[in-house]
Amino acid sequence: MSQTDIEHSIAPAAPPNAIDIISQPITLPCGLTLPNRLVKCPMQETQAKGPYFNPPIETFKNLYSLWAKSQYGLLITGQVQVDRRFLSISGDVCCHEGSSEPETLKLWREWARIAQADGTPCIVQLAHPGRMSPAGAGARPSDMRTLCPSEVPVQIGDTWLDKLALDKVLGTPRAMTVEEIGEVVGMFVRGAVVARDAGFAGCQLHGAHGFLVSQFLSPRTNRRNDEYGGSPEKRMKLLRRMITEVRAVCPRPYCLSVKLNSADYMDKGEGLEVEEGLEQVRWLRECGMIDFVEISGGNAEQKNSGLHNSFGAKTVASGQKMKESTRIREAFYTAFADEVMKMESDVPVQLSGGFRTRTGMADAIHSRTCDLIGLGRSAVLEPELPRVVLLNPACDDEGALSKSHVVRGQWFSKMIPVKVIGGGLPIQFFYYNMRRLGNGLKSDPDISIPGMIAVSLWESLTSGLLQTVQRLVATFSGGQRVKIE
């Protein structure tokens, strides 16, 4: 062997090509083939109107048309609540008792058509906020308490003002009866059937971010001692029932996904911890009924989740070079995802939260940290990001990244003495921009929190005194109180 041959045989492997990696198609266990690895994450569009909160087709024509032609591998809709008494925020779409009626189902079918018009499959995220349903957000009577596995109130902030605000906005939840648990399972099944009949490719059950399913999975909020609580296995019973009963009426090729927290991000011993979270994912990947699992993290009470504390973080200015020897760790929950991917399973894993660059996304897939990349805030600020940047060969790796997620004017949030109000304002930035997209405008990534509130106030002042009062209340309660029209 010549010296040249020896040098060639020991030369390091060429770094993988980032754009080729994220462009790879993937076929889910249900048979659905996604054209690439980029997934538009579920968010809250806040555009539906009461009292029924049906899909707002007029604004969704603009919003979902943008995402549909942006070359994502998969779209997941914003949260669709399954009980119109309990919304998580004003403007949530709801799948209710009349959604299967011809006139309402027609709206759902139009939504599915718009979202999938350019060939990208779309699934519907189904949710129930449980104890996280603020007063006035849905059709819940003022004297009706929120629902939770156990009577555990939300704790955000430590001052008497925080406690007063929480008592007025959320109150103390009521522990659900076994009969009510069965009713909620039926509501999720109804949502899955409506999504199927409308022409969507499937649905995702929301089991993260402190919503009802997550409340059952966490020992912090599930203190029951019956068949639905008291052990990790029993805390899983609600989710197992939902999956089994949805699959009974929506067999494959209907796509069924679950979104889970990696942890509660509470103090040690207070909530769902990584070990129990891993066992929950293990069951999902081994049960034979799930087509992919999405991993995220954090909730309203969290202490240190990167996803929920990243509104003011400095972000990268360029993409890194991909190397075989050095991993690029952009996402917030890579350590948990690494453990999940060690399991023997053919069920793909989607990792959401923190991705910014093409090379970071490609590295996560290449290094077997995940199979799918979830993009949320980027899909709001740059709805056409995959087509224009990430999958565009004309953009080199260094420049293939999303815009900064820094929300300006957070000093205003910190001035508000009530944490449940001030702390909720940064996320309003993304709701505000989704409403702009729905109205046919471009996102405004440079608007500050005070500027956003000023715009909201001006719009309110031009629509009459009564609506002014309603919108003021909505603005200063994090967009969570609104009269049903």
GROMACS .gro file of C-alpha atoms in nm:
model
  485
    1MET     CA    1   0.000   0.000   0.000
    2SER     CA    2   0.140   0.337  -0.099
    3GLN     CA    3   0.182   0.628   0.143
    4THR     CA    4  -0.103   0.805  -0.035
    5ASP     CA    5  -0.330   0.504   0.014
    6ILE     CA    6  -0.240   0.487   0.384
    7GLU     CA    7  -0.313   0.857   0.436
    8HIS     CA    8  -0.644   0.820   0.253
    9SER     CA    9  -0.747   0.519   0.462
   10ILE     CA   10  -0.693   0.701   0.792
   11ALA     CA   11  -0.827   1.040   0.686
   12PRO     CA   12  -1.125   1.158   0.895
   13ALA     CA   13  -1.468   1.113   0.746
   14ALA     CA   14  -1.613   1.413   0.569
   15PRO     CA   15  -1.864   1.604   0.782
   16PRO     CA   16  -2.225   1.519   0.701
   17ASN     CA   17  -2.423   1.752   0.479
   18ALA     CA   18  -2.672   1.941   0.696
   19ILE     CA   19  -2.930   2.021   0.430
   20ASP     CA   20  -2.937   1.660   0.309
   21ILE     CA   21  -3.002   1.536   0.663
   22ILE     CA   22  -3.300   1.759   0.741
   23SER     CA   23  -3.438   1.699   0.389
   24GLN     CA   24  -3.461   1.322   0.439
   25PRO     CA   25  -3.818   1.185   0.424
   26ILE     CA   26  -3.938   0.963   0.706
   27THR     CA   27  -4.226   0.714   0.713
   28LEU     CA   28  -4.420   0.688   1.039
   29PRO     CA   29  -4.553   0.353   1.169
   30CYS     CA   30  -4.902   0.443   1.038
   31GLY     CA   31  -4.760   0.461   0.685
   32LEU     CA   32  -4.767   0.841   0.656
   33THR     CA   33  -4.452   0.964   0.484
   34LEU     CA   34  -4.324   1.309   0.582
   35PRO     CA   35  -4.120   1.474   0.304
   36ASN     CA   36  -3.861   1.610   0.549
   37ARG     CA   37  -3.778   1.633   0.921
   38LEU     CA   38  -3.914   1.982   1.001
   39VAL     CA   39  -4.240   2.005   1.196
   40LYS     CA   40  -4.445   2.318   1.261
   41CYS     CA   41  -4.518   2.293   1.636
   42PRO     CA   42  -4.864   2.338   1.786
   43MET     CA   43  -4.926   2.685   1.928
   44GLN     CA   44  -5.232   2.894   2.017
   45GLU     CA   45  -5.357   3.114   1.735
   46THR     CA   46  -5.609   3.299   1.964
   47GLN     CA   47  -5.837   3.383   1.670
   48ALA     CA   48  -6.159   3.185   1.728
   49LYS     CA   49  -6.474   3.359   1.855
   50GLY     CA   50  -6.738   3.250   2.105
   51PRO     CA   51  -6.975   3.113   2.191
   52TYR     CA   52  -6.871   2.804   1.989
   53PHE     CA   53  -6.508   2.880   1.899
   54ASN     CA   54  -6.524   2.712   1.561
   55PRO     CA   55  -6.224   2.730   1.322
   56PRO     CA   56  -6.196   3.097   1.210
   57ILE     CA   57  -6.159   3.026   0.840
   58GLU     CA   58  -6.125   3.389   0.732
   59THR     CA   59  -5.800   3.437   0.926
   60PHE     CA   60  -5.685   3.076   0.894
   61LYS     CA   61  -5.688   3.119   0.515
   62ASN     CA   62  -5.397   3.357   0.554
   63LEU     CA   63  -5.219   3.188   0.843
   64TYR     CA   64  -5.233   2.825   0.735
   65SER     CA   65  -5.177   2.905   0.369
   66LEU     CA   66  -4.839   3.049   0.470
   67TRP     CA   67  -4.742   2.737   0.661
   68ALA     CA   68  -4.885   2.506   0.394
   69LYS     CA   69  -4.655   2.640   0.121
   70SER     CA   70  -4.348   2.665   0.344
   71GLN     CA   71  -4.228   2.306   0.289
   72TYR     CA   72  -4.254   2.173   0.643
   73GLY     CA   73  -4.255   1.796   0.665
   74LEU     CA   74  -4.559   1.810   0.894
   75LEU     CA   75  -4.793   2.074   1.036
   76ILE     CA   76  -4.949   2.037   1.379
   77THR     CA   77  -5.238   2.275   1.437
   78GLY     CA   78  -5.266   2.509   1.732
   79GLN     CA   79  -5.435   2.373   2.040
   80VAL     CA   80  -5.793   2.260   1.987
   81GLN     CA   81  -5.974   2.238   2.320
   82VAL     CA   82  -6.222   1.955   2.362
   83ASP     CA   83  -6.461   2.126   2.605
   84ARG     CA   84  -6.581   2.478   2.525
   85ARG     CA   85  -6.642   2.553   2.892
   86PHE     CA   86  -6.269   2.525   2.952
   87LEU     CA   87  -6.034   2.708   2.717
   88SER     CA   88  -5.672   2.785   2.797
   89ILE     CA   89  -5.690   3.135   2.650
   90SER     CA   90  -5.944   3.349   2.472
   91GLY     CA   91  -5.954   3.252   2.105
   92ASP     CA   92  -5.873   2.881   2.128
   93VAL     CA   93  -6.048   2.669   1.866
   94CYS     CA   94  -6.281   2.414   2.026
   95CYS     CA   95  -6.415   2.079   1.912
   96HIS     CA   96  -6.755   2.072   2.080
   97GLU     CA   97  -7.077   1.875   2.080
   98GLY     CA   98  -7.189   2.037   1.753
   99SER     CA   99  -6.865   2.004   1.558
  100SER     CA  100  -6.989   1.698   1.369
  101GLU     CA  101  -7.294   1.884   1.238
  102PRO     CA  102  -7.273   1.955   0.863
  103GLU     CA  103  -7.235   2.334   0.884
  104THR     CA  104  -6.958   2.320   1.145
  105LEU     CA  105  -6.783   2.019   0.994
  106LYS     CA  106  -6.773   2.216   0.669
  107LEU     CA  107  -6.549   2.470   0.846
  108TRP     CA  108  -6.323   2.193   0.971
  109ARG     CA  109  -6.295   2.048   0.621
  110GLU     CA  110  -6.203   2.386   0.478
  111TRP     CA  111  -5.935   2.422   0.747
  112ALA     CA  112  -5.792   2.079   0.658
  113ARG     CA  113  -5.799   2.167   0.288
  114ILE     CA  114  -5.614   2.496   0.340
  115ALA     CA  115  -5.352   2.343   0.568
  116GLN     CA  116  -5.278   2.053   0.331
  117ALA     CA  117  -5.326   2.233  -0.002
  118ASP     CA  118  -4.958   2.211  -0.096
  119GLY     CA  119  -4.915   1.845  -0.002
  120THR     CA  120  -4.785   1.881   0.355
  121PRO     CA  121  -4.982   1.656   0.594
  122CYS     CA  122  -5.143   1.822   0.895
  123ILE     CA  123  -5.264   1.676   1.225
  124VAL     CA  124  -5.481   1.839   1.495
  125GLN     CA  125  -5.356   1.887   1.849
  126LEU     CA  126  -5.632   1.808   2.101
  127ALA     CA  127  -5.611   1.952   2.451
  128HIS     CA  128  -5.789   2.027   2.778
  129PRO     CA  129  -5.639   2.289   3.013
  130GLY     CA  130  -5.780   2.143   3.334
  131ARG     CA  131  -5.696   2.377   3.621
  132MET     CA  132  -5.520   2.615   3.375
  133SER     CA  133  -5.848   2.749   3.234
  134PRO     CA  134  -5.883   3.119   3.329
  135ALA     CA  135  -6.215   3.276   3.413
  136GLY     CA  136  -6.388   3.417   3.106
  137ALA     CA  137  -6.175   3.234   2.849
  138GLY     CA  138  -6.448   2.987   2.755
  139ALA     CA  139  -6.817   2.926   2.817
  140ARG     CA  140  -6.765   2.821   3.180
  141PRO     CA  141  -7.019   2.978   3.418
  142SER     CA  142  -6.866   3.214   3.674
  143ASP     CA  143  -6.954   2.981   3.961
  144MET     CA  144  -6.804   2.670   3.799
  145ARG     CA  145  -6.460   2.566   3.923
  146THR     CA  146  -6.184   2.437   3.699
  147LEU     CA  147  -6.105   2.065   3.687
  148CYS     CA  148  -5.795   1.879   3.803
  149PRO     CA  149  -5.708   1.526   3.916
  150SER     CA  150  -5.683   1.665   4.271
  151GLU     CA  151  -5.769   1.990   4.445
  152VAL     CA  152  -5.429   2.154   4.390
  153PRO     CA  153  -5.432   2.528   4.309
  154VAL     CA  154  -5.179   2.688   4.077
  155GLN     CA  155  -4.889   2.864   4.247
  156ILE     CA  156  -4.720   3.147   4.058
  157GLY     CA  157  -4.541   3.412   4.264
  158ASP     CA  158  -4.527   3.456   4.640
  159THR     CA  159  -4.691   3.793   4.715
  160TRP     CA  160  -5.046   3.854   4.833
  161LEU     CA  161  -5.115   4.023   4.499
  162ASP     CA  162  -5.008   3.706   4.317
  163LYS     CA  163  -5.238   3.497   4.534
  164LEU     CA  164  -5.529   3.736   4.487
  165ALA     CA  165  -5.486   3.743   4.109
  166LEU     CA  166  -5.463   3.364   4.086
  167ASP     CA  167  -5.773   3.326   4.300
  168LYS     CA  168  -5.968   3.558   4.068
  169VAL     CA  169  -5.835   3.422   3.740
  170LEU     CA  170  -5.800   3.048   3.810
  171GLY     CA  171  -5.937   2.980   4.157
  172THR     CA  172  -5.900   2.646   4.331
  173PRO     CA  173  -5.975   2.349   4.102
  174ARG     CA  174  -6.215   2.070   4.189
  175ALA     CA  175  -6.100   1.708   4.188
  176MET     CA  176  -6.263   1.523   3.901
  177THR     CA  177  -6.499   1.234   3.959
  178VAL     CA  178  -6.444   0.904   3.778
  179GLU     CA  179  -6.752   0.983   3.568
  180GLU     CA  180  -6.605   1.319   3.463
  181ILE     CA  181  -6.279   1.149   3.367
  182GLY     CA  182  -6.478   0.920   3.138
  183GLU     CA  183  -6.653   1.222   2.986
  184VAL     CA  184  -6.321   1.390   2.909
  185VAL     CA  185  -6.191   1.074   2.741
  186GLY     CA  186  -6.504   1.080   2.527
  187MET     CA  187  -6.438   1.443   2.434
  188PHE     CA  188  -6.087   1.358   2.313
  189VAL     CA  189  -6.227   1.068   2.111
  190ARG     CA  190  -6.484   1.304   1.958
  191GLY     CA  191  -6.204   1.544   1.864
  192ALA     CA  192  -6.010   1.266   1.695
  193VAL     CA  193  -6.315   1.161   1.495
  194VAL     CA  194  -6.392   1.518   1.384
  195ALA     CA  195  -6.030   1.561   1.273
  196ARG     CA  196  -6.055   1.235   1.078
  197ASP     CA  197  -6.388   1.323   0.916
  198ALA     CA  198  -6.257   1.670   0.825
  199GLY     CA  199  -5.969   1.517   0.629
  200PHE     CA  200  -5.676   1.583   0.860
  201ALA     CA  201  -5.403   1.317   0.862
  202GLY     CA  202  -5.443   1.249   1.235
  203CYS     CA  203  -5.427   1.408   1.578
  204GLN     CA  204  -5.192   1.469   1.868
  205LEU     CA  205  -5.293   1.434   2.234
  206HIS     CA  206  -5.145   1.722   2.438
  207GLY     CA  207  -4.990   1.575   2.753
  208ALA     CA  208  -4.742   1.854   2.831
  209HIS     CA  209  -4.710   2.211   2.966
  210GLY     CA  210  -4.926   2.159   3.274
  211PHE     CA  211  -5.252   2.086   3.090
  212LEU     CA  212  -5.503   1.825   3.209
  213VAL     CA  213  -5.329   1.511   3.078
  214SER     CA  214  -5.002   1.644   3.219
  215GLN     CA  215  -5.178   1.711   3.549
  216PHE     CA  216  -5.274   1.343   3.567
  217LEU     CA  217  -4.918   1.235   3.483
  218SER     CA  218  -4.752   1.453   3.748
  219PRO     CA  219  -4.741   1.358   4.118
  220ARG     CA  220  -4.757   1.729   4.198
  221THR     CA  221  -5.113   1.765   4.073
  222ASN     CA  222  -5.231   1.403   4.088
  223ARG     CA  223  -5.267   1.306   4.453
  224ARG     CA  224  -5.549   1.060   4.397
  225ASN     CA  225  -5.555   0.719   4.563
  226ASP     CA  226  -5.795   0.548   4.323
  227GLU     CA  227  -5.740   0.380   3.987
  228TYR     CA  228  -5.617   0.708   3.836
  229GLY     CA  229  -5.346   0.795   4.088
  230GLY     CA  230  -5.116   0.682   4.364
  231SER     CA  231  -4.843   0.524   4.149
  232PRO     CA  232  -4.668   0.601   3.819
  233GLU     CA  233  -4.867   0.328   3.645
  234LYS     CA  234  -5.201   0.459   3.773
  235ARG     CA  235  -5.113   0.817   3.682
  236MET     CA  236  -5.079   0.691   3.324
  237LYS     CA  237  -5.427   0.538   3.313
  238LEU     CA  238  -5.606   0.844   3.170
  239LEU     CA  239  -5.359   0.874   2.882
  240ARG     CA  240  -5.368   0.499   2.816
  241ARG     CA  241  -5.748   0.512   2.798
  242MET     CA  242  -5.741   0.803   2.555
  243ILE     CA  243  -5.494   0.631   2.326
  244THR     CA  244  -5.676   0.298   2.331
  245GLU     CA  245  -6.020   0.448   2.272
  246VAL     CA  246  -5.901   0.682   1.997
  247ARG     CA  247  -5.730   0.393   1.820
  248ALA     CA  248  -6.047   0.184   1.845
  249VAL     CA  249  -6.237   0.432   1.625
  250CYS     CA  250  -5.943   0.577   1.427
  251PRO     CA  251  -5.721   0.286   1.323
  252ARG     CA  252  -5.414   0.332   1.105
  253PRO     CA  253  -5.339   0.487   0.859
  254TYR     CA  254  -5.477   0.762   1.086
  255CYS     CA  255  -5.175   0.920   1.258
  256LEU     CA  256  -5.180   0.935   1.639
  257SER     CA  257  -4.917   1.130   1.833
  258VAL     CA  258  -4.863   1.233   2.196
  259LYS     CA  259  -4.680   1.538   2.328
  260LEU     CA  260  -4.514   1.493   2.668
  261ASN     CA  261  -4.302   1.692   2.911
  262SER     CA  262  -3.951   1.570   2.982
  263ALA     CA  263  -4.004   1.691   3.341
  264ASP     CA  264  -4.205   1.946   3.540
  265TYR     CA  265  -3.894   2.153   3.618
  266MET     CA  266  -4.001   2.199   3.978
  267ASP     CA  267  -3.784   2.164   4.285
  268LYS     CA  268  -3.660   1.812   4.353
  269GLY     CA  269  -3.939   1.586   4.473
  270GLU     CA  270  -4.222   1.829   4.391
  271GLY     CA  271  -4.331   1.718   4.046
  272LEU     CA  272  -4.269   1.491   3.750
  273GLU     CA  273  -3.904   1.398   3.738
  274VAL     CA  274  -3.694   1.270   3.452
  275GLU     CA  275  -3.701   0.903   3.551
  276GLU     CA  276  -4.080   0.883   3.556
  277GLY     CA  277  -4.099   1.090   3.237
  278LEU     CA  278  -3.875   0.839   3.061
  279GLU     CA  279  -4.101   0.551   3.164
  280GLN     CA  280  -4.403   0.736   3.027
  281VAL     CA  281  -4.227   0.777   2.691
  282ARG     CA  282  -4.115   0.413   2.701
  283TRP     CA  283  -4.475   0.295   2.729
  284LEU     CA  284  -4.581   0.518   2.440
  285ARG     CA  285  -4.304   0.386   2.216
  286GLU     CA  286  -4.378   0.023   2.306
  287CYS     CA  287  -4.760   0.016   2.310
  288GLY     CA  288  -4.793  -0.026   1.933
  289MET     CA  289  -5.052   0.249   1.892
  290ILE     CA  290  -4.845   0.570   1.866
  291ASP     CA  291  -4.683   0.702   1.547
  292PHE     CA  292  -4.447   0.961   1.699
  293VAL     CA  293  -4.382   1.124   2.035
  294GLU     CA  294  -4.310   1.495   2.076
  295ILE     CA  295  -4.089   1.599   2.368
  296SER     CA  296  -4.101   1.946   2.518
  297GLY     CA  297  -4.103   2.078   2.874
  298GLY     CA  298  -4.212   2.329   3.132
  299ASN     CA  299  -4.542   2.462   3.264
  300ALA     CA  300  -4.683   2.774   3.426
  301GLU     CA  301  -4.534   2.687   3.766
  302GLN     CA  302  -4.194   2.575   3.634
  303LYS     CA  303  -3.873   2.695   3.793
  304ASN     CA  304  -3.605   2.644   3.529
  305SER     CA  305  -3.737   2.519   3.195
  306GLY     CA  306  -3.529   2.675   2.916
  307LEU     CA  307  -3.831   2.696   2.686
  308HIS     CA  308  -4.026   2.922   2.919
  309ASN     CA  309  -3.734   3.140   3.027
  310SER     CA  310  -3.584   3.217   2.687
  311PHE     CA  311  -3.764   3.532   2.581
  312GLY     CA  312  -3.466   3.756   2.652
  313ALA     CA  313  -3.176   3.522   2.589
  314LYS     CA  314  -2.895   3.620   2.352
  315THR     CA  315  -2.896   3.391   2.052
  316VAL     CA  316  -2.645   3.272   1.795
  317ALA     CA  317  -2.544   3.497   1.507
  318SER     CA  318  -2.443   3.220   1.266
  319GLY     CA  319  -2.457   2.845   1.218
  320GLN     CA  320  -2.169   2.625   1.334
  321LYS     CA  321  -1.980   2.384   1.115
  322MET     CA  322  -2.087   2.021   1.145
  323LYS     CA  323  -1.819   1.783   1.267
  324GLU     CA  324  -1.826   1.412   1.344
  325SER     CA  325  -1.635   1.467   1.668
  326THR     CA  326  -1.826   1.761   1.817
  327ARG     CA  327  -2.197   1.770   1.887
  328ILE     CA  328  -2.402   2.089   1.848
  329ARG     CA  329  -2.643   2.116   2.141
  330GLU     CA  330  -2.905   2.379   2.056
  331ALA     CA  331  -3.231   2.234   2.186
  332PHE     CA  332  -3.336   2.263   2.549
  333TYR     CA  333  -3.415   1.897   2.618
  334THR     CA  334  -3.137   1.707   2.439
  335ALA     CA  335  -3.024   1.515   2.749
  336PHE     CA  336  -3.371   1.371   2.797
  337ALA     CA  337  -3.411   1.300   2.425
  338ASP     CA  338  -3.073   1.120   2.422
  339GLU     CA  339  -3.206   0.880   2.687
  340VAL     CA  340  -3.530   0.829   2.498
  341MET     CA  341  -3.345   0.742   2.178
  342LYS     CA  342  -3.151   0.469   2.358
  343MET     CA  343  -3.476   0.272   2.380
  344GLU     CA  344  -3.535   0.000   2.122
  345SER     CA  345  -3.826   0.137   1.921
  346ASP     CA  346  -3.933   0.224   1.569
  347VAL     CA  347  -4.152   0.512   1.693
  348PRO     CA  348  -3.991   0.845   1.591
  349VAL     CA  349  -3.921   1.120   1.843
  350GLN     CA  350  -3.977   1.490   1.780
  351LEU     CA  351  -3.774   1.734   1.989
  352SER     CA  352  -3.914   2.086   2.024
  353GLY     CA  353  -3.772   2.400   2.182
  354GLY     CA  354  -3.450   2.590   2.120
  355PHE     CA  355  -3.351   2.501   1.764
  356ARG     CA  356  -3.213   2.795   1.566
  357THR     CA  357  -2.971   2.676   1.296
  358ARG     CA  358  -2.974   2.428   1.010
  359THR     CA  359  -2.658   2.265   1.142
  360GLY     CA  360  -2.799   2.235   1.495
  361MET     CA  361  -3.108   2.064   1.360
  362ALA     CA  362  -2.911   1.835   1.133
  363ASP     CA  363  -2.668   1.744   1.409
  364ALA     CA  364  -2.954   1.644   1.642
  365ILE     CA  365  -3.086   1.403   1.377
  366HIS     CA  366  -2.743   1.276   1.269
  367SER     CA  367  -2.634   1.208   1.628
  368ARG     CA  368  -2.961   1.021   1.701
  369THR     CA  369  -3.087   1.273   1.956
  370CYS     CA  370  -3.421   1.286   1.773
  371ASP     CA  371  -3.587   1.205   1.442
  372LEU     CA  372  -3.796   1.520   1.391
  373ILE     CA  373  -3.732   1.888   1.462
  374GLY     CA  374  -4.013   2.097   1.613
  375LEU     CA  375  -4.023   2.468   1.522
  376GLY     CA  376  -4.264   2.695   1.709
  377ARG     CA  377  -4.166   3.057   1.761
  378SER     CA  378  -3.968   3.053   1.437
  379ALA     CA  379  -4.284   2.950   1.254
  380VAL     CA  380  -4.445   3.274   1.379
  381LEU     CA  381  -4.163   3.518   1.314
  382GLU     CA  382  -4.063   3.353   0.984
  383PRO     CA  383  -4.353   3.136   0.868
  384GLU     CA  384  -4.172   3.043   0.545
  385LEU     CA  385  -3.842   2.958   0.715
  386PRO     CA  386  -3.803   2.601   0.576
  387ARG     CA  387  -3.856   2.694   0.212
  388VAL     CA  388  -3.673   3.026   0.215
  389VAL     CA  389  -3.381   2.937   0.441
  390LEU     CA  390  -3.341   2.592   0.596
  391LEU     CA  391  -3.410   2.382   0.284
  392ASN     CA  392  -3.276   2.639   0.040
  393PRO     CA  393  -2.937   2.534  -0.111
  394ALA     CA  394  -2.866   2.899  -0.190
  395CYS     CA  395  -2.828   2.964   0.185
  396ASP     CA  396  -2.500   2.833   0.324
  397ASP     CA  397  -2.490   2.666   0.665
  398GLU     CA  398  -2.350   2.972   0.838
  399GLY     CA  399  -2.643   3.187   0.731
  400ALA     CA  400  -2.915   2.922   0.757
  401LEU     CA  401  -3.073   3.016   1.089
  402SER     CA  402  -3.392   3.165   1.227
  403LYS     CA  403  -3.433   3.515   1.366
  404SER     CA  404  -3.368   3.596   1.729
  405HIS     CA  405  -3.648   3.518   1.972
  406VAL     CA  406  -3.563   3.808   2.201
  407VAL     CA  407  -3.881   3.989   2.307
  408ARG     CA  408  -3.821   4.359   2.354
  409GLY     CA  409  -3.953   4.570   2.640
  410GLN     CA  410  -3.950   4.302   2.908
  411TRP     CA  411  -3.873   4.574   3.161
  412PHE     CA  412  -4.245   4.654   3.136
  413SER     CA  413  -4.336   4.300   3.243
  414LYS     CA  414  -4.104   4.323   3.542
  415MET     CA  415  -4.270   4.647   3.654
  416ILE     CA  416  -4.604   4.471   3.699
  417PRO     CA  417  -4.619   4.348   4.060
  418VAL     CA  418  -4.838   4.047   3.980
  419LYS     CA  419  -4.633   3.762   3.834
  420VAL     CA  420  -4.922   3.583   3.663
  421ILE     CA  421  -4.984   3.903   3.462
  422GLY     CA  422  -4.634   4.036   3.401
  423GLY     CA  423  -4.486   3.692   3.340
  424GLY     CA  424  -4.748   3.616   3.076
  425LEU     CA  425  -4.679   3.920   2.858
  426PRO     CA  426  -4.376   3.790   2.661
  427ILE     CA  427  -4.574   3.500   2.514
  428GLN     CA  428  -4.836   3.754   2.404
  429PHE     CA  429  -4.574   3.875   2.155
  430PHE     CA  430  -4.618   3.552   1.958
  431TYR     CA  431  -4.999   3.555   1.983
  432TYR     CA  432  -4.992   3.914   1.857
  433ASN     CA  433  -4.782   3.818   1.557
  434MET     CA  434  -4.999   3.517   1.471
  435ARG     CA  435  -5.298   3.750   1.466
  436ARG     CA  436  -5.104   3.977   1.228
  437LEU     CA  437  -5.040   3.682   0.997
  438GLY     CA  438  -5.406   3.587   1.016
  439ASN     CA  439  -5.498   3.939   0.910
  440GLY     CA  440  -5.275   3.917   0.604
  441LEU     CA  441  -4.989   4.120   0.753
  442LYS     CA  442  -4.627   4.025   0.812
  443SER     CA  443  -4.490   3.943   1.157
  444ASP     CA  444  -4.341   4.235   1.346
  445PRO     CA  445  -4.041   4.087   1.532
  446ASP     CA  446  -3.926   4.429   1.654
  447ILE     CA  447  -4.238   4.539   1.837
  448SER     CA  448  -4.191   4.574   2.213
  449ILE     CA  449  -4.431   4.469   2.486
  450PRO     CA  450  -4.535   4.833   2.555
  451GLY     CA  451  -4.578   4.889   2.180
  452MET     CA  452  -4.787   4.576   2.148
  453ILE     CA  453  -5.013   4.690   2.430
  454ALA     CA  454  -5.041   5.037   2.277
  455VAL     CA  455  -5.155   4.887   1.946
  456SER     CA  456  -5.408   4.674   2.130
  457LEU     CA  457  -5.539   4.976   2.316
  458TRP     CA  458  -5.569   5.181   1.995
  459GLU     CA  459  -5.763   4.902   1.825
  460SER     CA  460  -5.988   4.886   2.128
  461LEU     CA  461  -6.048   5.262   2.138
  462THR     CA  462  -6.161   5.258   1.776
  463SER     CA  463  -6.415   4.981   1.841
  464GLY     CA  464  -6.622   5.143   2.115
  465LEU     CA  465  -6.614   5.199   2.489
  466LEU     CA  466  -6.749   4.859   2.590
  467GLN     CA  467  -6.498   4.667   2.382
  468THR     CA  468  -6.225   4.898   2.513
  469VAL     CA  469  -6.292   4.784   2.866
  470GLN     CA  470  -6.298   4.418   2.762
  471ARG     CA  471  -5.970   4.439   2.570
  472LEU     CA  472  -5.798   4.631   2.850
  473VAL     CA  473  -5.884   4.351   3.086
  474ALA     CA  474  -5.763   4.096   2.833
  475THR     CA  475  -5.434   4.279   2.781
  476PHE     CA  476  -5.347   4.317   3.146
  477SER     CA  477  -5.442   3.960   3.237
  478GLY     CA  478  -5.219   3.805   2.974
  479GLY     CA  479  -5.499   3.787   2.718
  480GLN     CA  480  -5.692   3.544   2.933
  481ARG     CA  481  -6.022   3.724   3.005
  482VAL     CA  482  -6.274   3.809   2.740
  483LYS     CA  483  -6.647   3.822   2.715
  484ILE     CA  484  -6.814   3.554   2.506
  485GLU     CA  485  -6.966   3.722   2.202
   0.00000   0.00000   0.00000
